[in-house]
GROMACS .gro file of C-alpha atoms in nm:
model
  163
    1MET     CA    1  -3.161  -2.628   1.652
    2TRP     CA    2  -2.877  -2.692   1.406
    3PRO     CA    3  -2.948  -2.394   1.173
    4LEU     CA    4  -2.950  -2.158   1.473
    5THR     CA    5  -2.624  -2.304   1.606
    6GLY     CA    6  -2.464  -2.274   1.262
    7ALA     CA    7  -2.576  -1.913   1.229
    8LEU     CA    8  -2.447  -1.826   1.578
    9GLY     CA    9  -2.114  -1.993   1.508
   10GLU     CA   10  -2.080  -1.807   1.179
   11HIS     CA   11  -2.166  -1.477   1.352
   12SER     CA   12  -1.904  -1.547   1.619
   13ILE     CA   13  -1.637  -1.616   1.353
   14SER     CA   14  -1.732  -1.294   1.170
   15GLN     CA   15  -1.698  -1.094   1.492
   16TYR     CA   16  -1.358  -1.248   1.565
   17THR     CA   17  -1.236  -1.176   1.210
   18GLU     CA   18  -1.365  -0.819   1.225
   19ARG     CA   19  -1.182  -0.758   1.556
   20GLN     CA   20  -0.865  -0.915   1.414
   21LEU     CA   21  -0.881  -0.692   1.105
   22ALA     CA   22  -0.958  -0.379   1.310
   23ALA     CA   23  -0.639  -0.446   1.510
   24SER     CA   24  -0.424  -0.472   1.195
   25LYS     CA   25  -0.088  -0.298   1.223
   26VAL     CA   26  -0.101  -0.200   0.854
   27PRO     CA   27  -0.377  -0.034   0.650
   28LEU     CA   28  -0.643  -0.270   0.515
   29LEU     CA   29  -0.574  -0.214   0.146
   30ALA     CA   30  -0.767  -0.390  -0.129
   31PRO     CA   31  -0.817  -0.335  -0.501
   32GLU     CA   32  -1.139  -0.322  -0.697
   33LEU     CA   33  -1.243  -0.684  -0.748
   34ARG     CA   34  -1.359  -0.680  -1.111
   35GLY     CA   35  -1.384  -1.046  -1.211
   36TYR     CA   36  -1.225  -1.173  -0.887
   37ARG     CA   37  -1.340  -1.302  -0.549
   38MET     CA   38  -1.162  -1.258  -0.215
   39PHE     CA   39  -1.091  -1.534   0.036
   40PHE     CA   40  -0.909  -1.587   0.365
   41PRO     CA   41  -0.850  -1.228   0.485
   42GLU     CA   42  -0.618  -1.236   0.785
   43ALA     CA   43  -0.428  -0.981   0.990
   44ASN     CA   44  -0.127  -1.144   1.153
   45ALA     CA   45  -0.052  -0.978   1.487
   46TYR     CA   46   0.290  -1.148   1.514
   47SER     CA   47   0.432  -1.038   1.177
   48GLY     CA   48   0.230  -0.717   1.145
   49THR     CA   49   0.110  -0.824   0.801
   50PHE     CA   50  -0.235  -0.846   0.642
   51GLY     CA   51  -0.323  -1.065   0.347
   52TYR     CA   52  -0.581  -1.251   0.142
   53LEU     CA   53  -0.624  -1.459  -0.174
   54LEU     CA   54  -0.796  -1.328  -0.488
   55LEU     CA   55  -0.934  -1.587  -0.729
   56PRO     CA   56  -1.065  -1.528  -1.080
   57ARG     CA   57  -1.441  -1.600  -1.085
   58PRO     CA   58  -1.407  -1.916  -1.302
   59VAL     CA   59  -1.167  -2.083  -1.054
   60GLU     CA   60  -1.346  -2.301  -0.799
   61THR     CA   61  -1.265  -2.230  -0.435
   62SER     CA   62  -1.208  -2.601  -0.387
   63ALA     CA   63  -0.947  -2.620  -0.666
   64ALA     CA   64  -0.640  -2.804  -0.538
   65ASP     CA   65  -0.413  -2.555  -0.713
   66ARG     CA   66  -0.608  -2.241  -0.623
   67GLU     CA   67  -0.297  -2.076  -0.478
   68ARG     CA   68  -0.121  -2.110  -0.814
   69LEU     CA   69  -0.425  -1.985  -1.007
   70GLY     CA   70  -0.494  -1.682  -0.792
   71ILE     CA   71  -0.324  -1.375  -0.654
   72TRP     CA   72  -0.183  -1.365  -0.302
   73VAL     CA   73  -0.195  -1.013  -0.165
   74THR     CA   74   0.023  -0.915   0.131
   75VAL     CA   75   0.019  -0.573   0.297
   76ALA     CA   76   0.320  -0.526   0.523
   77PRO     CA   77   0.553  -0.272   0.676
   78PRO     CA   78   0.844  -0.194   0.441
   79VAL     CA   79   1.131  -0.442   0.463
   80ALA     CA   80   1.455  -0.287   0.590
   81GLY     CA   81   1.647  -0.169   0.286
   82PHE     CA   82   1.341  -0.151   0.059
   83ALA     CA   83   1.471   0.077  -0.218
   84PRO     CA   84   1.325   0.001  -0.560
   85PRO     CA   85   1.415  -0.049  -0.835
   86ASP     CA   86   1.736  -0.215  -0.710
   87ALA     CA   87   1.621  -0.361  -0.378
   88CYS     CA   88   1.264  -0.491  -0.392
   89GLY     CA   89   1.255  -0.716  -0.087
   90VAL     CA   90   0.898  -0.764   0.038
   91TYR     CA   91   0.690  -0.989   0.261
   92ARG     CA   92   0.486  -1.271   0.109
   93GLY     CA   93   0.263  -1.371   0.394
   94VAL     CA   94   0.495  -1.371   0.694
   95THR     CA   95   0.806  -1.463   0.493
   96GLN     CA   96   1.048  -1.205   0.357
   97ILE     CA   97   1.135  -1.267  -0.008
   98ASP     CA   98   1.364  -1.100  -0.258
   99ALA     CA   99   1.151  -0.997  -0.555
  100GLY     CA  100   1.473  -0.915  -0.740
  101PRO     CA  101   1.519  -0.597  -0.934
  102CYS     CA  102   1.192  -0.435  -1.033
  103GLU     CA  103   1.091  -0.172  -1.285
  104GLN     CA  104   0.883   0.130  -1.200
  105VAL     CA  105   0.552   0.129  -1.391
  106ALA     CA  106   0.372   0.413  -1.210
  107PRO     CA  107   0.438   0.639  -0.911
  108ASP     CA  108   0.515   0.413  -0.610
  109THR     CA  109   0.436   0.103  -0.820
  110TRP     CA  110   0.686  -0.154  -0.950
  111ARG     CA  111   0.672  -0.477  -1.150
  112SER     CA  112   0.899  -0.775  -1.100
  113SER     CA  113   0.924  -1.090  -1.307
  114ARG     CA  114   1.134  -1.367  -1.163
  115SER     CA  115   1.126  -1.741  -1.239
  116GLY     CA  116   0.806  -1.697  -1.436
  117ALA     CA  117   0.624  -1.526  -1.149
  118ILE     CA  118   0.480  -1.180  -1.207
  119ARG     CA  119   0.464  -0.953  -0.904
  120TYR     CA  120   0.344  -0.600  -0.858
  121ILE     CA  121   0.472  -0.405  -0.560
  122ALA     CA  122   0.305  -0.084  -0.448
  123ARG     CA  123   0.386   0.159  -0.170
  124ARG     CA  124   0.059   0.295  -0.024
  125GLU     CA  125  -0.030   0.462   0.305
  126GLY     CA  126   0.313   0.385   0.454
  127ALA     CA  127   0.287   0.012   0.376
  128VAL     CA  128   0.416  -0.207   0.094
  129VAL     CA  129   0.165  -0.421  -0.094
  130LEU     CA  130   0.270  -0.733  -0.284
  131LEU     CA  131   0.034  -0.867  -0.551
  132ASP     CA  132   0.186  -1.207  -0.624
  133GLY     CA  133   0.025  -1.399  -0.905
  134GLY     CA  134   0.023  -1.416  -1.275
  135GLY     CA  135  -0.056  -1.785  -1.317
  136PRO     CA  136  -0.235  -1.899  -1.632
  137THR     CA  137  -0.566  -1.744  -1.519
  138VAL     CA  138  -0.430  -1.401  -1.418
  139SER     CA  139  -0.318  -1.144  -1.672
  140ASP     CA  140  -0.045  -0.888  -1.627
  141GLU     CA  141  -0.310  -0.624  -1.702
  142ASP     CA  142  -0.527  -0.748  -1.413
  143LEU     CA  143  -0.235  -0.726  -1.170
  144ARG     CA  144  -0.154  -0.373  -1.287
  145ALA     CA  145  -0.519  -0.264  -1.257
  146MET     CA  146  -0.530  -0.403  -0.903
  147ALA     CA  147  -0.214  -0.218  -0.806
  148ASP     CA  148  -0.366   0.101  -0.947
  149THR     CA  149  -0.694   0.066  -0.752
  150LEU     CA  150  -0.562  -0.021  -0.404
  151THR     CA  151  -0.773   0.163  -0.148
  152VAL     CA  152  -0.800   0.154   0.231
  153ARG     CA  153  -1.113  -0.043   0.327
  154LYS     CA  154  -1.305  -0.085   0.651
  155PRO     CA  155  -1.286  -0.426   0.826
  156ALA     CA  156  -1.650  -0.499   0.735
  157TYR     CA  157  -1.555  -0.492   0.365
  158PHE     CA  158  -1.350  -0.810   0.410
  159LEU     CA  159  -1.626  -1.004   0.587
  160HIS     CA  160  -1.851  -1.031   0.280
  161PRO     CA  161  -1.650  -0.893  -0.015
  162ASN     CA  162  -1.805  -1.128  -0.271
  163GLY     CA  163  -2.163  -1.011  -0.233
   0.00000   0.00000   0.00000
């Protein structure tokens, strides 16, 4: 009986997550995942944001410092006053942060480096996407490639993105 219960519970969680994602107030944007795995997709109805964690394949999901080793992606409505390159305020999760001045690296794409943190900010489909990472396992080139490949995805994509 246990395997059936586990499968039903997992199916119920998947359905809940799919409904939550379908109700997202921002587009479900995600990059190509070359060499990375996606975890914890969540659409926050209160803040109107959507986000997830990308981990390089060698990093274990159970790593205590996985947040530092990966890339947090937040898709959000533009912050009031968002006007790069001078004003690059964005949401990280549900918290508004000042990414400081940023430099334009491509159309509607900016890079910010503050306190050792590398961030890419992209304006896509009326939303602002923050790719916040650049720890020792994430290269600047990977962050740039992700910003360049952001595409609107269907909710089902986020249920089993790692194969």
